[in-house]
Amino acid sequence: MSLYDRYLAARTRWSEAAVPEHIALVITERDLLNPGAYATLESFFRWAFDYSADRVMVYVSVLDEAVVQTLFHSLSEISTPEPLAVRLPEDSERVDTPIQVSIGLGGKEEFAKAVQQVTRAVDDGSLEVDNIDESTIERHLVFPTDPDLFIKTGAERLSDFMIWQSVYSELYFTDINWRDFRKRDYLRAVRDYQERQRRFGE
């Protein structure tokens, strides 16, 4: 570890500001085609939990549906410091593991599925329309956790991952491509978070 990396690590640990407990990361299928991409992801998980995160959500955006199953098998087999759950575009089963990975299941689709489930509950009489509120929708989301810090690599463009859950998240964009992402880049994101004043929409 370089002197600069030690400096970042020390500033992060010694700061009185809170570190993000819930972290979301957006990468692409192409990112995972680069040599060492999965090893970087394994390291990312270790960095997050080493610096007091208790939940990490990863969205792999997919352009070619033919690669989904390959990504699923590869991601399901990586080494992680905490239990991992992987969800595919067609999945609606809720996850509650410390590490959650979405392959191509974007926020719009996740939200639409939640609304469909709520509608079915109204149709079968188990839910009254007047009782529908924010918590009703949230109970039917696949990814239930609200991220504190949302990291997007490669470009300053929003993703549609967790569009409901990330409404009050702190967004961090880096032009570093995933293949070049290092621990110092993760710590920079955390330090940036520590230096912000969260307003939660106010």
XYZ file of N, CA and C in Angstrom, residues 8-137:
390
model
N -5.285 7.946 2.911
C -6.725 7.860 2.696
C -7.382 6.937 3.717
N -6.745 5.796 3.949
C -7.303 4.834 4.894
C -7.375 5.430 6.294
N -6.329 6.139 6.691
C -6.302 6.744 8.021
C -7.360 7.835 8.143
N -7.475 8.692 7.120
C -8.474 9.756 7.156
C -9.889 9.178 7.250
N -10.103 8.078 6.556
C -11.425 7.451 6.565
C -11.753 6.892 7.937
N -10.798 6.190 8.529
C -11.038 5.543 9.831
C -11.090 6.543 10.972
N -10.293 7.587 10.904
C -10.192 8.528 12.017
C -11.234 9.636 11.948
N -11.890 9.775 10.825
C -12.893 10.826 10.703
C -14.054 10.587 11.664
N -14.583 11.678 12.198
C -15.754 11.569 13.062
C -17.036 11.405 12.255
N -16.946 11.642 10.951
C -18.122 11.503 10.087
C -18.441 10.022 9.859
N -19.713 9.737 9.677
C -20.147 8.353 9.481
C -19.689 7.833 8.118
N -19.426 6.551 8.070
C -19.150 5.895 6.792
C -20.458 5.313 6.264
N -20.572 5.108 4.959
C -21.805 4.527 4.410
C -21.963 3.066 4.816
N -23.122 2.738 5.355
C -23.386 1.354 5.740
C -23.969 0.540 4.590
N -24.699 1.212 3.713
C -25.327 0.546 2.571
C -24.770 1.156 1.287
N -24.145 0.329 0.474
C -23.456 0.807 -0.720
C -24.003 0.112 -1.959
N -24.287 0.910 -2.990
C -24.698 0.366 -4.281
C -23.638 0.694 -5.320
N -23.380 -0.263 -6.188
C -22.373 -0.119 -7.242
C -23.000 -0.489 -8.573
N -22.732 0.306 -9.595
C -23.221 0.001 -10.941
C -22.038 -0.235 -11.873
N -22.012 -1.407 -12.497
C -21.030 -1.724 -13.525
C -21.780 -2.340 -14.707
N -21.051 -2.692 -15.754
C -21.701 -3.234 -16.943
C -21.177 -4.631 -17.253
N -21.911 -5.319 -18.116
C -21.451 -6.642 -18.545
C -20.084 -6.558 -19.217
N -19.844 -5.466 -19.946
C -18.556 -5.303 -20.618
C -17.428 -5.140 -19.609
N -17.719 -4.474 -18.486
C -16.715 -4.339 -17.434
C -16.222 -5.703 -16.982
N -17.146 -6.666 -16.898
C -16.796 -7.986 -16.386
C -16.083 -8.846 -17.414
N -15.954 -8.367 -18.643
C -15.211 -9.106 -19.664
C -13.713 -8.836 -19.581
N -13.332 -7.789 -18.870
C -11.922 -7.429 -18.774
C -11.186 -8.359 -17.812
N -9.931 -8.674 -18.114
C -9.145 -9.524 -17.214
C -9.095 -8.938 -15.814
N -9.294 -9.785 -14.817
C -9.215 -9.347 -13.430
C -10.466 -8.680 -12.906
N -11.529 -8.598 -13.730
C -12.735 -7.871 -13.316
C -13.405 -8.509 -12.106
N -13.461 -9.833 -12.078
C -14.118 -10.504 -10.955
C -13.263 -10.407 -9.691
N -11.953 -10.425 -9.857
C -11.070 -10.249 -8.696
C -11.249 -8.857 -8.107
N -11.430 -7.851 -8.969
C -11.684 -6.496 -8.482
C -12.995 -6.447 -7.705
N -14.010 -7.151 -8.206
C -15.294 -7.173 -7.511
C -15.157 -7.844 -6.144
N -14.412 -8.938 -6.078
C -14.166 -9.596 -4.791
C -13.472 -8.642 -3.825
N -12.497 -7.886 -4.338
C -11.793 -6.912 -3.503
C -12.733 -5.802 -3.051
N -13.594 -5.361 -3.958
C -14.559 -4.312 -3.618
C -15.405 -4.719 -2.422
N -15.879 -5.955 -2.427
C -16.680 -6.434 -1.300
C -15.868 -6.407 -0.009
N -14.608 -6.829 -0.076
C -13.761 -6.822 1.125
C -13.539 -5.400 1.623
N -13.259 -4.486 0.691
C -13.055 -3.084 1.098
C -14.290 -2.550 1.804
N -15.441 -2.820 1.241
C -16.682 -2.291 1.801
C -16.892 -2.778 3.230
N -16.742 -4.078 3.447
C -16.987 -4.612 4.785
C -15.849 -4.283 5.744
N -14.629 -4.136 5.222
C -13.521 -3.705 6.074
C -13.758 -2.299 6.615
N -14.496 -1.482 5.846
C -14.760 -0.105 6.260
C -16.221 0.074 6.685
N -16.709 -0.947 7.371
C -17.950 -0.878 8.160
C -19.249 -0.884 7.372
N -19.228 -1.233 6.104
C -20.494 -1.444 5.403
C -21.139 -2.717 5.937
N -22.462 -2.763 5.935
C -23.127 -4.012 6.315
C -24.016 -4.547 5.196
N -24.075 -3.796 4.079
C -24.823 -4.284 2.921
C -24.251 -3.654 1.653
N -24.066 -4.488 0.627
C -23.561 -4.015 -0.661
C -24.455 -4.562 -1.762
N -24.939 -3.668 -2.625
C -25.788 -4.044 -3.760
C -25.048 -3.704 -5.044
N -25.034 -4.635 -5.983
C -24.341 -4.428 -7.257
C -25.320 -4.642 -8.400
N -25.320 -3.701 -9.325
C -26.133 -3.838 -10.533
C -25.219 -4.004 -11.733
N -25.405 -5.106 -12.459
C -24.676 -5.331 -13.703
C -25.645 -5.040 -14.844
N -25.455 -3.911 -15.522
C -26.344 -3.595 -16.638
C -25.998 -4.489 -17.824
N -27.022 -4.939 -18.520
C -26.856 -5.944 -19.575
C -27.480 -5.452 -20.877
N -26.708 -5.514 -21.942
C -27.215 -5.192 -23.271
C -27.543 -6.456 -24.062
N -26.777 -7.504 -23.827
C -26.950 -8.761 -24.552
C -27.512 -9.812 -23.598
N -28.773 -10.156 -23.754
C -29.412 -11.123 -22.856
C -28.755 -12.499 -22.904
N -28.015 -12.769 -23.972
C -27.377 -14.076 -24.114
C -26.292 -14.310 -23.065
N -25.791 -13.225 -22.463
C -24.707 -13.385 -21.484
C -25.225 -13.511 -20.055
N -26.527 -13.390 -19.860
C -27.079 -13.351 -18.504
C -26.744 -14.609 -17.716
N -26.970 -15.770 -18.290
C -26.720 -17.017 -17.567
C -25.234 -17.205 -17.267
N -24.380 -16.808 -18.215
C -22.933 -16.898 -17.971
C -22.529 -16.002 -16.811
N -23.060 -14.781 -16.807
C -22.781 -13.867 -15.702
C -23.297 -14.427 -14.387
N -24.486 -15.025 -14.431
C -25.077 -15.578 -13.220
C -24.173 -16.645 -12.603
N -23.702 -17.573 -13.429
C -22.845 -18.644 -12.903
C -21.512 -18.092 -12.401
N -20.943 -17.151 -13.124
C -19.654 -16.583 -12.709
C -19.787 -15.800 -11.408
N -20.831 -14.986 -11.312
C -21.014 -14.180 -10.109
C -21.405 -15.024 -8.907
N -22.114 -16.107 -9.140
C -22.530 -16.978 -8.041
C -21.347 -17.717 -7.421
N -20.246 -17.796 -8.146
C -19.098 -18.581 -7.686
C -17.963 -17.736 -7.132
N -18.106 -16.405 -7.130
C -17.006 -15.582 -6.644
C -16.886 -15.690 -5.126
N -15.701 -15.368 -4.644
C -15.433 -15.405 -3.205
C -15.900 -14.100 -2.569
N -16.718 -14.208 -1.534
C -17.257 -13.021 -0.877
C -17.103 -13.142 0.641
N -16.922 -12.010 1.333
C -16.763 -12.056 2.789
C -18.075 -12.284 3.534
N -19.195 -12.105 2.840
C -20.521 -12.290 3.436
C -21.404 -13.030 2.429
N -22.531 -13.588 2.881
C -23.428 -14.306 1.961
C -23.892 -13.438 0.793
N -24.029 -14.098 -0.358
C -24.346 -13.431 -1.615
C -25.632 -13.991 -2.214
N -26.460 -13.111 -2.784
C -27.636 -13.532 -3.550
C -27.605 -12.824 -4.894
N -27.883 -13.575 -5.971
C -27.891 -13.018 -7.318
C -29.298 -13.118 -7.882
N -29.771 -12.025 -8.476
C -31.099 -12.021 -9.070
C -31.000 -11.690 -10.560
N -31.875 -12.348 -11.347
C -31.932 -12.198 -12.795
C -33.103 -11.303 -13.192
N -33.185 -10.900 -14.463
C -34.260 -9.995 -14.880
C -35.659 -10.508 -14.588
N -35.858 -11.820 -14.656
C -37.208 -12.358 -14.453
C -37.546 -12.619 -12.990
N -36.592 -12.416 -12.091
C -36.811 -12.743 -10.687
C -37.672 -11.700 -9.974
N -38.480 -12.187 -9.045
C -39.252 -11.285 -8.191
C -39.089 -11.652 -6.712
N -38.268 -12.668 -6.444
C -38.048 -13.103 -5.057
C -37.189 -12.074 -4.314
N -37.668 -11.642 -3.184
C -36.993 -10.631 -2.375
C -35.685 -11.177 -1.809
N -34.682 -10.326 -1.688
C -33.407 -10.740 -1.102
C -33.131 -9.946 0.162
N -32.409 -10.572 1.084
C -32.071 -9.889 2.331
C -30.681 -10.296 2.810
N -29.798 -10.641 1.866
C -28.431 -11.026 2.206
C -27.537 -9.782 2.256
N -26.389 -9.883 2.926
C -25.488 -8.728 2.995
C -24.960 -8.275 1.634
N -24.805 -9.218 0.691
C -24.354 -8.876 -0.650
C -25.435 -9.278 -1.642
N -25.868 -8.320 -2.463
C -26.962 -8.559 -3.402
C -26.516 -8.105 -4.791
N -26.717 -8.969 -5.773
C -26.315 -8.652 -7.137
C -27.517 -8.771 -8.056
N -27.724 -7.744 -8.859
C -28.786 -7.750 -9.859
C -28.154 -7.804 -11.239
N -28.528 -8.802 -12.022
C -28.051 -8.895 -13.401
C -29.196 -8.474 -14.316
N -29.154 -7.252 -14.774
C -30.137 -6.780 -15.731
C -31.521 -6.482 -15.185
N -31.727 -6.615 -13.881
C -33.033 -6.288 -13.298
C -32.995 -4.839 -12.831
N -33.438 -3.942 -13.700
C -33.384 -2.526 -13.403
C -34.504 -2.081 -12.494
N -34.409 -0.823 -12.057
C -35.371 -0.292 -11.110
C -36.772 -0.154 -11.667
N -36.891 0.201 -12.944
C -38.218 0.342 -13.536
C -38.950 -0.991 -13.528
N -38.226 -2.040 -13.940
C -38.847 -3.365 -13.971
C -39.161 -3.852 -12.564
N -38.254 -3.617 -11.630
C -38.480 -4.016 -10.242
C -39.717 -3.323 -9.680
N -39.846 -2.025 -9.948
C -40.994 -1.272 -9.458
C -42.288 -1.765 -10.103
N -42.253 -2.029 -11.412
C -43.443 -2.534 -12.100
C -43.893 -3.859 -11.515
N -42.943 -4.733 -11.198
C -43.288 -6.029 -10.608
C -43.910 -5.847 -9.223
N -43.395 -4.890 -8.464
C -43.955 -4.622 -7.143
C -45.403 -4.157 -7.262
N -45.672 -3.271 -8.229
C -47.033 -2.788 -8.447
C -47.949 -3.932 -8.871
N -47.446 -4.821 -9.709
C -48.242 -5.974 -10.132
C -48.630 -6.848 -8.933
N -47.684 -7.059 -8.020
C -47.976 -7.869 -6.839
C -48.996 -7.188 -5.937
N -48.884 -5.886 -5.795
C -49.850 -5.139 -4.992
C -51.235 -5.225 -5.636
N -51.283 -5.100 -6.945
C -52.560 -5.182 -7.664
C -53.213 -6.539 -7.470
N -52.430 -7.593 -7.531
C -52.980 -8.940 -7.313
C -53.522 -9.091 -5.897
N -52.830 -8.466 -4.938
C -53.300 -8.538 -3.551
C -54.646 -7.824 -3.401
N -54.824 -6.718 -4.122
C -56.112 -6.018 -4.105
C -57.181 -6.885 -4.757
N -56.832 -7.513 -5.877
C -57.790 -8.341 -6.608
C -58.264 -9.540 -5.792
N -57.350 -10.131 -5.013
C -57.765 -11.316 -4.244
C -58.338 -10.963 -2.870
N -58.445 -9.665 -2.585
C -59.091 -9.224 -1.358
C -58.214 -9.182 -0.129
N -56.918 -9.479 -0.290
C -56.029 -9.477 0.875
C -55.474 -8.087 1.198
N -55.770 -7.106 0.346
C -55.280 -5.751 0.560
C -56.339 -4.754 0.110
N -56.610 -3.772 0.976
C -57.543 -2.711 0.637
C -56.790 -1.574 -0.056
N -57.411 -0.987 -1.076
C -56.785 0.104 -1.819
C -56.382 1.240 -0.892
N -57.235 1.567 0.076
C -56.955 2.683 0.979
C -55.754 2.411 1.892
N -55.330 1.153 1.967
C -54.198 0.797 2.826
C -52.871 0.783 2.076
N -52.905 1.105 0.793
C -51.675 1.130 0.012
C -50.905 2.417 0.308
N -49.658 2.268 0.721
C -48.801 3.428 0.952
C -47.377 3.067 0.532
N -46.414 3.917 0.877
C -45.035 3.673 0.471
C -44.514 2.334 0.997
N -44.826 2.032 2.229
C -44.318 0.787 2.814
C -44.885 -0.442 2.109
N -46.086 -0.315 1.553
C -46.681 -1.427 0.810
C -45.827 -1.754 -0.405
N -45.456 -0.719 -1.152
C -44.589 -0.915 -2.315
C -43.244 -1.487 -1.890
